[in-house]
mmCIF file with all atom_site columns, C-alpha atoms in Angstrom:
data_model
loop_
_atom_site.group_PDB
_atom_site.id
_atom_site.type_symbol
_atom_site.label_atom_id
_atom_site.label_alt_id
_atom_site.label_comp_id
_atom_site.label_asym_id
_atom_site.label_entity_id
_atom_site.label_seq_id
_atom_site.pdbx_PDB_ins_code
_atom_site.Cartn_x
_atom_site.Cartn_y
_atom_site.Cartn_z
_atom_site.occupancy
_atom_site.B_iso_or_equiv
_atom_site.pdbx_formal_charge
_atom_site.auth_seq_id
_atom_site.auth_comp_id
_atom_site.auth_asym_id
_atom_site.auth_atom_id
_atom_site.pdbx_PDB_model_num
ATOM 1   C CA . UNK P 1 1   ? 12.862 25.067  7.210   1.00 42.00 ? 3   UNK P CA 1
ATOM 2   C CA . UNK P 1 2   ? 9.560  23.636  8.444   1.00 50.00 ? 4   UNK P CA 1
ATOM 3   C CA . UNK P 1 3   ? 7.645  21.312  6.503   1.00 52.00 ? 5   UNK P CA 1
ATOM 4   C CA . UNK P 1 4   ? 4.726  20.748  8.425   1.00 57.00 ? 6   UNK P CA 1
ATOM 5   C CA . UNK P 1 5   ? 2.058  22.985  5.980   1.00 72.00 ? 7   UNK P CA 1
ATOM 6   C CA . UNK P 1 6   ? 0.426  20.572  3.613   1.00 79.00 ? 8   UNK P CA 1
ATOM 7   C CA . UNK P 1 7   ? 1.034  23.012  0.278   1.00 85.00 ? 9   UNK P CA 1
ATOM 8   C CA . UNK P 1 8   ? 4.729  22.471  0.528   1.00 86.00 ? 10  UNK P CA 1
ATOM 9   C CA . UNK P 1 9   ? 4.379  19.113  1.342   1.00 86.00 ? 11  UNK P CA 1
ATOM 10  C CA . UNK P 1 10  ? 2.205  18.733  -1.532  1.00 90.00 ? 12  UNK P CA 1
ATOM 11  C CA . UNK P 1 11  ? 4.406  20.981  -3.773  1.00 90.00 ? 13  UNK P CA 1
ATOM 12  C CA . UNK P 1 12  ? 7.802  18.739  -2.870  1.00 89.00 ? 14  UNK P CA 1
ATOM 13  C CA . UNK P 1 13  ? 5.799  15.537  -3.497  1.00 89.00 ? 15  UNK P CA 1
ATOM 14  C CA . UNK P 1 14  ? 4.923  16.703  -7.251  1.00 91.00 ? 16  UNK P CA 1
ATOM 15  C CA . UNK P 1 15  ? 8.535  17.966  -7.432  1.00 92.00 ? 17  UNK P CA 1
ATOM 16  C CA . UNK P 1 16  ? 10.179 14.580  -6.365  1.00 91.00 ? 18  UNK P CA 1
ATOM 17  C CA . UNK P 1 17  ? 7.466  12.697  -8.385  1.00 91.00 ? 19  UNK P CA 1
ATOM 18  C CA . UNK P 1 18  ? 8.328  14.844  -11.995 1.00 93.00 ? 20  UNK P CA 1
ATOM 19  C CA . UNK P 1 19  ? 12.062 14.165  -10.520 1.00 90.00 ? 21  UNK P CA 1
ATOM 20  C CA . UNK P 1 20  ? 11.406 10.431  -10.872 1.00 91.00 ? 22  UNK P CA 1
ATOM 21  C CA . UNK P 1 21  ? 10.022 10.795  -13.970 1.00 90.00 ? 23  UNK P CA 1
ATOM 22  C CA . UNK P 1 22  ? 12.910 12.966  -15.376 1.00 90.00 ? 24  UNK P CA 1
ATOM 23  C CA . UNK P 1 23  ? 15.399 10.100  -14.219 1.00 87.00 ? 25  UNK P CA 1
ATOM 24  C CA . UNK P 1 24  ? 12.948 7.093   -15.905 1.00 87.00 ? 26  UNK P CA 1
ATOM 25  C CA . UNK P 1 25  ? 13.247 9.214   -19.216 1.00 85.00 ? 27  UNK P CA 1
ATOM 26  C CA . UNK P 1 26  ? 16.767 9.574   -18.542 1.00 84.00 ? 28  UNK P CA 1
ATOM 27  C CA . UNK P 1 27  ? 17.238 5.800   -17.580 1.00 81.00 ? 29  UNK P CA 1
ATOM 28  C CA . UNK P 1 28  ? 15.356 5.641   -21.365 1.00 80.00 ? 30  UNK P CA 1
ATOM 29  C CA . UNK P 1 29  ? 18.140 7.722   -22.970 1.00 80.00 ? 31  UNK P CA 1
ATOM 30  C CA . UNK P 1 30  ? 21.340 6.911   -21.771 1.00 77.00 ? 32  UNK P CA 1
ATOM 31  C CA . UNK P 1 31  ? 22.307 3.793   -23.484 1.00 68.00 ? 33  UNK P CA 1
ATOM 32  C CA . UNK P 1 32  ? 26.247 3.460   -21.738 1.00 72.00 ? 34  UNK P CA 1
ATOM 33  C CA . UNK P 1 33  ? 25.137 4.737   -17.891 1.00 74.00 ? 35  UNK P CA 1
ATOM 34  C CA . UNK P 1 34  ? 22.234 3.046   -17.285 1.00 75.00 ? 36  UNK P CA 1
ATOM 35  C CA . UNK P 1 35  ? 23.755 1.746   -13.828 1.00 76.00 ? 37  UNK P CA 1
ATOM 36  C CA . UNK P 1 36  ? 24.870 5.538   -13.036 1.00 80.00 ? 38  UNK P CA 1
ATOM 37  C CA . UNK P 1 37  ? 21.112 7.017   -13.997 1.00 83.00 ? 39  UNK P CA 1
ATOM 38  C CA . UNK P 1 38  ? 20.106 3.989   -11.290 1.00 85.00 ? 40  UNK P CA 1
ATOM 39  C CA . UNK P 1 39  ? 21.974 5.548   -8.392  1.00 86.00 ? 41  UNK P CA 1
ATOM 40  C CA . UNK P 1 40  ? 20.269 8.335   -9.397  1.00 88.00 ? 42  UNK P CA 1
ATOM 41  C CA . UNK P 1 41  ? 17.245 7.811   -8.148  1.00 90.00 ? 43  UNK P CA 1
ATOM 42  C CA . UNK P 1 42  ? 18.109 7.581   -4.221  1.00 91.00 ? 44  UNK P CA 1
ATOM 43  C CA . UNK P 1 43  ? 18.615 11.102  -3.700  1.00 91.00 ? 45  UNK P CA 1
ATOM 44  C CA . UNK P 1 44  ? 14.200 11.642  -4.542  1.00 92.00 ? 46  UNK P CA 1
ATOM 45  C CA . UNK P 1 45  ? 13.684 8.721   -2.266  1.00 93.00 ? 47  UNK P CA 1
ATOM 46  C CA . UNK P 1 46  ? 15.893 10.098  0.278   1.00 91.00 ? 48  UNK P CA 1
ATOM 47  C CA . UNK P 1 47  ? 14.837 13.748  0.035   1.00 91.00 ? 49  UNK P CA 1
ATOM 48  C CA . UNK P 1 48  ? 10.821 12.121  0.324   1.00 91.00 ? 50  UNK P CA 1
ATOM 49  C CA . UNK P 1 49  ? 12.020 10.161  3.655   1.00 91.00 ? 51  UNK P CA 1
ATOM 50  C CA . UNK P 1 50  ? 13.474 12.538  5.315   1.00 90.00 ? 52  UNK P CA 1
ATOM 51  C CA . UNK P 1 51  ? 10.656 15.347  4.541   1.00 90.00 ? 53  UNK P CA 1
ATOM 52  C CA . UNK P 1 52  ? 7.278  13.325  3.548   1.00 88.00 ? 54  UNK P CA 1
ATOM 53  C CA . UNK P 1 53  ? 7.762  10.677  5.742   1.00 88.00 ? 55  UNK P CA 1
ATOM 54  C CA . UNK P 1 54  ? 8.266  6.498   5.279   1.00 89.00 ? 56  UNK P CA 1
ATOM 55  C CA . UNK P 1 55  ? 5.186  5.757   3.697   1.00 91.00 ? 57  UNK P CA 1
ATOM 56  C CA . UNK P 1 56  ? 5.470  8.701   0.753   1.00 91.00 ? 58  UNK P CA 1
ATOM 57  C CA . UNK P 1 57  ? 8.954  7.802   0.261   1.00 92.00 ? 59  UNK P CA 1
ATOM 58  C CA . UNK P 1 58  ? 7.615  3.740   0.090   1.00 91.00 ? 60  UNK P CA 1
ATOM 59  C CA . UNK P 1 59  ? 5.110  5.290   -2.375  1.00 93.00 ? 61  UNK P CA 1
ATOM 60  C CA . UNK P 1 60  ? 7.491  7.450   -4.649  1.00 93.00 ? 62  UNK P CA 1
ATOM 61  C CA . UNK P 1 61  ? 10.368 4.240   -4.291  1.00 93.00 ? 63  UNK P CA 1
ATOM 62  C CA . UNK P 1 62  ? 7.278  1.852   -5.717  1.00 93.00 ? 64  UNK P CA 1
ATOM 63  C CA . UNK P 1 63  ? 6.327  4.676   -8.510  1.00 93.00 ? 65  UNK P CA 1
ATOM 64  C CA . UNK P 1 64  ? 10.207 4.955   -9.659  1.00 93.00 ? 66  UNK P CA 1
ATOM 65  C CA . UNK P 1 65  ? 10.983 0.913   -9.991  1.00 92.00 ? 67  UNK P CA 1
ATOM 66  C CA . UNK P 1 66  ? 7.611  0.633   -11.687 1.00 93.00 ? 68  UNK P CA 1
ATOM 67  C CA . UNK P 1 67  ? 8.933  3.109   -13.804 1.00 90.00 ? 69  UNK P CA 1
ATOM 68  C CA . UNK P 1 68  ? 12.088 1.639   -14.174 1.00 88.00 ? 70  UNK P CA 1
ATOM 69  C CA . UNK P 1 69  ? 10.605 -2.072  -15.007 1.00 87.00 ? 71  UNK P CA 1
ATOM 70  C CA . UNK P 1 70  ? 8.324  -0.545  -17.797 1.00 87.00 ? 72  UNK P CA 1
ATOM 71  C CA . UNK P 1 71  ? 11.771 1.006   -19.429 1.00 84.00 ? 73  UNK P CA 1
ATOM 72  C CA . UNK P 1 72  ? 13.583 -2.362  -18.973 1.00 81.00 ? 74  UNK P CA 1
ATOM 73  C CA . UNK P 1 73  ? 10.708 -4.093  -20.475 1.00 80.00 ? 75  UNK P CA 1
ATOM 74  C CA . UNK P 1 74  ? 10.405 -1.776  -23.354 1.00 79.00 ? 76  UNK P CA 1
ATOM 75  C CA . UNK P 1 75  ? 14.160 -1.552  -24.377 1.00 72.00 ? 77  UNK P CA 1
ATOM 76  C CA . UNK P 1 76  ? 15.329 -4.707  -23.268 1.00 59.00 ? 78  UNK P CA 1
ATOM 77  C CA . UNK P 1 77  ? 18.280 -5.231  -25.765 1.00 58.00 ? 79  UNK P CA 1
ATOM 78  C CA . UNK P 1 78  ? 20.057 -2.193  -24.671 1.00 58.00 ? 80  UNK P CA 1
ATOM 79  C CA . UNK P 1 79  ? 19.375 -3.400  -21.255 1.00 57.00 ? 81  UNK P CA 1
ATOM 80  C CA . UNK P 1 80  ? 20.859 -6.766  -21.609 1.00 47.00 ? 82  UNK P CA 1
ATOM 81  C CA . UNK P 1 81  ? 24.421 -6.178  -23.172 1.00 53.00 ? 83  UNK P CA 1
ATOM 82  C CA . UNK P 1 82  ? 26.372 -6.778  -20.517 1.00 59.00 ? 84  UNK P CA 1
ATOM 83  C CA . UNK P 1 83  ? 24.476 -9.660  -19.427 1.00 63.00 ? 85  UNK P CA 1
ATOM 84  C CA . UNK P 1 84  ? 21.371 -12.598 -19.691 1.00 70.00 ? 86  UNK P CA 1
ATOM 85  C CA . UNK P 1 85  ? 17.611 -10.746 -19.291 1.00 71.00 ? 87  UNK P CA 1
ATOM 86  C CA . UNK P 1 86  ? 17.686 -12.813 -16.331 1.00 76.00 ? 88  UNK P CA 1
ATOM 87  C CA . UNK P 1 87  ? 20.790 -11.180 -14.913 1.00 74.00 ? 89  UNK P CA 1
ATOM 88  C CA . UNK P 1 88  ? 19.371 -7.927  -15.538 1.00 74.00 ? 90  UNK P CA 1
ATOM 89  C CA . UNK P 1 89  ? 16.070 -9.061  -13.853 1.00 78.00 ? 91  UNK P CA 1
ATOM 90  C CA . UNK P 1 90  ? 18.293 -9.829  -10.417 1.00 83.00 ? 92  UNK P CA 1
ATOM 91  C CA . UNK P 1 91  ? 20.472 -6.551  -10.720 1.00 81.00 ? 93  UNK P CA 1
ATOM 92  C CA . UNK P 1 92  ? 16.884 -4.702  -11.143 1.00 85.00 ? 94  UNK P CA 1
ATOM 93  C CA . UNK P 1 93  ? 15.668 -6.698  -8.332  1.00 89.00 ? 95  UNK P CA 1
ATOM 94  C CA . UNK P 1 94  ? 18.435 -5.854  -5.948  1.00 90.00 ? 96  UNK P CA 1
ATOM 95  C CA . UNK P 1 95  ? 18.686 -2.346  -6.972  1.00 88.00 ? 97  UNK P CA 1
ATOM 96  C CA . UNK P 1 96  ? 15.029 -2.152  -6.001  1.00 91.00 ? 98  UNK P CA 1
ATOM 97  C CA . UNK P 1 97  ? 15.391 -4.171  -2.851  1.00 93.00 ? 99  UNK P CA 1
ATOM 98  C CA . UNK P 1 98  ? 17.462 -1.362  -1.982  1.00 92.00 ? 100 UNK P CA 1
ATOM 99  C CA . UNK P 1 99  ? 15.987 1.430   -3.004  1.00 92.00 ? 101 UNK P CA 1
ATOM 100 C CA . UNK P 1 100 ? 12.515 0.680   -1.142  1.00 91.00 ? 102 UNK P CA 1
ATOM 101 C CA . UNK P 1 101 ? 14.599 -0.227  2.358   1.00 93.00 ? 103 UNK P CA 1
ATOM 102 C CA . UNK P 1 102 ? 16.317 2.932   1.737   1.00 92.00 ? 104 UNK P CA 1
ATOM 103 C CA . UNK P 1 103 ? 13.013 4.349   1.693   1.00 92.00 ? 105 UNK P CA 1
ATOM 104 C CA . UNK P 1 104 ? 12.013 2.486   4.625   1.00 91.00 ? 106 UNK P CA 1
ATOM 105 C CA . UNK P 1 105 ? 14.862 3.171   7.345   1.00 92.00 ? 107 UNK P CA 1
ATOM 106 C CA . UNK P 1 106 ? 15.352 6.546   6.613   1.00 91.00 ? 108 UNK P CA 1
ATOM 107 C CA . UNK P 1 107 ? 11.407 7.190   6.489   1.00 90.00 ? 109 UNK P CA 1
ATOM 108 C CA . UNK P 1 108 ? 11.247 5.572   9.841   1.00 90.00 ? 110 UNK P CA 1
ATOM 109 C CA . UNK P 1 109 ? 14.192 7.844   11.565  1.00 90.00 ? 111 UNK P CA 1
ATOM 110 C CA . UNK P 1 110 ? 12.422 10.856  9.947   1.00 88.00 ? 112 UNK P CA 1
ATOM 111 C CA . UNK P 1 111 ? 9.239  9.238   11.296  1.00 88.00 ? 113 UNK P CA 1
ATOM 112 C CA . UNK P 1 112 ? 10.452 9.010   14.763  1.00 91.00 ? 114 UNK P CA 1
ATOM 113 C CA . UNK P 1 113 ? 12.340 12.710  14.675  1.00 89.00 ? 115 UNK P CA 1
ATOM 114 C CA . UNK P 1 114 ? 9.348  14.147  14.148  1.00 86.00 ? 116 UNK P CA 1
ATOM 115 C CA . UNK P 1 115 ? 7.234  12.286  17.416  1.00 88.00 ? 117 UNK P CA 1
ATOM 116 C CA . UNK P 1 116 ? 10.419 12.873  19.432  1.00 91.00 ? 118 UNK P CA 1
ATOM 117 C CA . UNK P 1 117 ? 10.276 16.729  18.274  1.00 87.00 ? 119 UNK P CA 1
ATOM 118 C CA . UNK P 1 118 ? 6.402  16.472  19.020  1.00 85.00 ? 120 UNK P CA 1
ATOM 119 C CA . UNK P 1 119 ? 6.945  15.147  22.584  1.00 89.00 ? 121 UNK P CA 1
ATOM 120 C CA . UNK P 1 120 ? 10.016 17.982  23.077  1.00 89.00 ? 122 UNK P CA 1
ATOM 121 C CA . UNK P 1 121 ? 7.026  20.638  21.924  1.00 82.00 ? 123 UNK P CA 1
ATOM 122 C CA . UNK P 1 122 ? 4.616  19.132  24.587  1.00 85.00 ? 124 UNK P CA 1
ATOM 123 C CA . UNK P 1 123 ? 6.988  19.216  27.425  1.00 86.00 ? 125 UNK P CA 1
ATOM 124 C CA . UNK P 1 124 ? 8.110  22.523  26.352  1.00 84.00 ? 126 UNK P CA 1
ATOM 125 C CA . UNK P 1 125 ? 4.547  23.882  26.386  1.00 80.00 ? 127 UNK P CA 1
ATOM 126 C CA . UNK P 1 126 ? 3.816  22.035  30.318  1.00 83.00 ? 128 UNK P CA 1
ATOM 127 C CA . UNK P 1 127 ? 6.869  23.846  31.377  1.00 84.00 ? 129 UNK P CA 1
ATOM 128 C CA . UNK P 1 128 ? 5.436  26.704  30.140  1.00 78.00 ? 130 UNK P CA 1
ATOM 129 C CA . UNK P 1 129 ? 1.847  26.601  31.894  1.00 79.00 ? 131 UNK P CA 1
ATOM 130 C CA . UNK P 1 130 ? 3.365  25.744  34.726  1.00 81.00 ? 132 UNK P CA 1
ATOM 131 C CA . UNK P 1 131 ? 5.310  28.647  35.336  1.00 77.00 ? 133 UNK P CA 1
ATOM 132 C CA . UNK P 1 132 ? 2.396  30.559  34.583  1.00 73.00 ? 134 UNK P CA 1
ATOM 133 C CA . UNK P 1 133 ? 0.515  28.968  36.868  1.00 74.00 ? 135 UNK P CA 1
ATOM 134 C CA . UNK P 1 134 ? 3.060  29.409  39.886  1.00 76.00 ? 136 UNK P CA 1
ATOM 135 C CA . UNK P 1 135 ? 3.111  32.858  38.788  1.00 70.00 ? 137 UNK P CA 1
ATOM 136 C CA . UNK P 1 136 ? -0.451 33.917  38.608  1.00 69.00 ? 138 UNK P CA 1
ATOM 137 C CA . UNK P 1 137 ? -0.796 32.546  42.190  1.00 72.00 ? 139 UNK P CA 1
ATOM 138 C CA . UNK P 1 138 ? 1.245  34.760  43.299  1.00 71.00 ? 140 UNK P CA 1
ATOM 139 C CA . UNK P 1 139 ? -0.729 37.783  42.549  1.00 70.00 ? 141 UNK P CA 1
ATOM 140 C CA . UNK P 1 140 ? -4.475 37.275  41.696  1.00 69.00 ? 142 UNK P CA 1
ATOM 141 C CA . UNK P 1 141 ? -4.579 40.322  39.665  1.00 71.00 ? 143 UNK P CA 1
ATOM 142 C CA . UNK P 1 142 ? -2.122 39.357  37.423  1.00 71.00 ? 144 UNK P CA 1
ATOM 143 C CA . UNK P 1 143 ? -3.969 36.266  36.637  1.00 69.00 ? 145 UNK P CA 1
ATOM 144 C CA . UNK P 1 144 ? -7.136 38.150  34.864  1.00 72.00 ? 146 UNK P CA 1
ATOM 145 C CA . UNK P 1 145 ? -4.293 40.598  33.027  1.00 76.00 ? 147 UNK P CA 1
ATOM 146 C CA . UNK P 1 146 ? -2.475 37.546  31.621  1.00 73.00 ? 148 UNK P CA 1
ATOM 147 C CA . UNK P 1 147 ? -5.409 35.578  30.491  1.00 74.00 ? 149 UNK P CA 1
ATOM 148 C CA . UNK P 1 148 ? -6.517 38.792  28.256  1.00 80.00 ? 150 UNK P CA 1
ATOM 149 C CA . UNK P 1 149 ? -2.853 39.394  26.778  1.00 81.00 ? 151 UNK P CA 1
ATOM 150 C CA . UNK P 1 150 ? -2.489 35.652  25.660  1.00 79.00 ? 152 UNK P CA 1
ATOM 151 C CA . UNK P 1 151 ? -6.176 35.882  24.722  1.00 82.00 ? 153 UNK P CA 1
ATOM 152 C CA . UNK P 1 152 ? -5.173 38.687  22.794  1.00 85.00 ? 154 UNK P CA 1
ATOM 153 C CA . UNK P 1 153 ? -2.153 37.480  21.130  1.00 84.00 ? 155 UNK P CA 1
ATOM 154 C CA . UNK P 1 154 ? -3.611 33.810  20.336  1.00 84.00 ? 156 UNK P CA 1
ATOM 155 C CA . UNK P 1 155 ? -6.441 36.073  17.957  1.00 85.00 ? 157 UNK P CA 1
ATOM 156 C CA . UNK P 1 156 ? -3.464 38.153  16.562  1.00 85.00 ? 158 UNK P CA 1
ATOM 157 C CA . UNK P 1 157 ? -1.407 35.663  15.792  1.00 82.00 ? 159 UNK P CA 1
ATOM 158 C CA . UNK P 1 158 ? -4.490 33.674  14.317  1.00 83.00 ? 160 UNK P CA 1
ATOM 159 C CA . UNK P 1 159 ? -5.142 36.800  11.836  1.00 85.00 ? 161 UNK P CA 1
ATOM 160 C CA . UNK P 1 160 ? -1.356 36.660  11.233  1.00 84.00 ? 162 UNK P CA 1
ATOM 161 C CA . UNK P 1 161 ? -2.236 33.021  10.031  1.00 81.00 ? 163 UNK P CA 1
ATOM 162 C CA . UNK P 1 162 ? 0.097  31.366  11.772  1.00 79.00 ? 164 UNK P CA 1
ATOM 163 C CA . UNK P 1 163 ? 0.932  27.800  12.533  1.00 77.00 ? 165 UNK P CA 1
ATOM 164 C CA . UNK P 1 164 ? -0.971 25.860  15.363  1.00 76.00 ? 166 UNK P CA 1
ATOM 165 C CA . UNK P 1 165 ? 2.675  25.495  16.878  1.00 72.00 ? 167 UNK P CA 1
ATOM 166 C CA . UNK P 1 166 ? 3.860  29.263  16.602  1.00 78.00 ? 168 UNK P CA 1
ATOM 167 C CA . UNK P 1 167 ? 0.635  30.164  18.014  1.00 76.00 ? 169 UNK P CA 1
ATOM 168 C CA . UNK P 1 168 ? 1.203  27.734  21.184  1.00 73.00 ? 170 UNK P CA 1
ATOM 169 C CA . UNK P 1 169 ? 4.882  29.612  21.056  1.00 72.00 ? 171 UNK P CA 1
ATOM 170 C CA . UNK P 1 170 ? 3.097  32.706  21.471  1.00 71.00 ? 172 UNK P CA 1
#
């Protein structure tokens, strides 16, 4: 599945940010599992680095330990039964530590997949011209035929409204 239009990458962004906001209420609720609810929150982060890129997921890790702090502030006592508010404060700390270099390394490998696919499209594409090149030398009268059929199928594929990379494909 491609994620390159900008209404599903808007559409999964509001999805993964009303996910984070589902797990803060959550994290609000559950008085025993609070640390369970916690680990709950790398699969959004994970799911925004890999698709959205590093600095979305950065964005979305920020918005859910915000989120998480303002619970911890709020409700406090629950949070510090098994330990001091300042042992909470560290465990918060280091779960957030975390969190945003999860967000970080696997935003950058997503980051660099895509260039790397980018380049692969490029080279693909050269290839491509070349051989059409080499081939319209050949004949001269094939050259004017094939510049009217890909002519042709760039506008037909526009008014099929596809992507700038399907087109190229075409």
């Amino acid at each position: 599945m491609e994620l390159h239009s900008s209404k599903v990458q808007r559409t999964l962004e509001i999805a993964l940010i009303v996910v984070s906001v589902g797990l803060v209420c959550l994290l609000y609720r559950a008085a025993e599992s609070r640390l369970v609810v916690l680990n709950l929150f790398y699969l959004p982060i994970v799911l925004a680095a890999f698709f959205l890129g590093r600095y979305r997921a950065g964005v979305l890790a920020l918005f859910s330990v915000v989120g998480v702090v303002v619970v911890a502030a709020l409700d406090l006592g629950d949070f510090t039964t098994p330990g001091s508010p300042l042992a909470v404060g560290l465990s918060l700390l280091v779960w957030a530590a975390v969190l945003g270099l999860t967000a970080l390394l696997v935003g950058t490998l997503s980051d660099e997949r895509s260039a790397k696919l980018s380049e692969l499209h490029e080279a693909y594409v050269g290839v491509v011209e070349v051989l059409s090149r080499y081939l319209q030398s050949a004949n001269p009268q094939l050259k004017a035929r094939s510049l009217r059929v890909a002519e042709l199928s760039q506008r037909v594929a526009s008014e099929m409204r596809l992507s700038t990379r399907e087109i190229d494909d075409i």
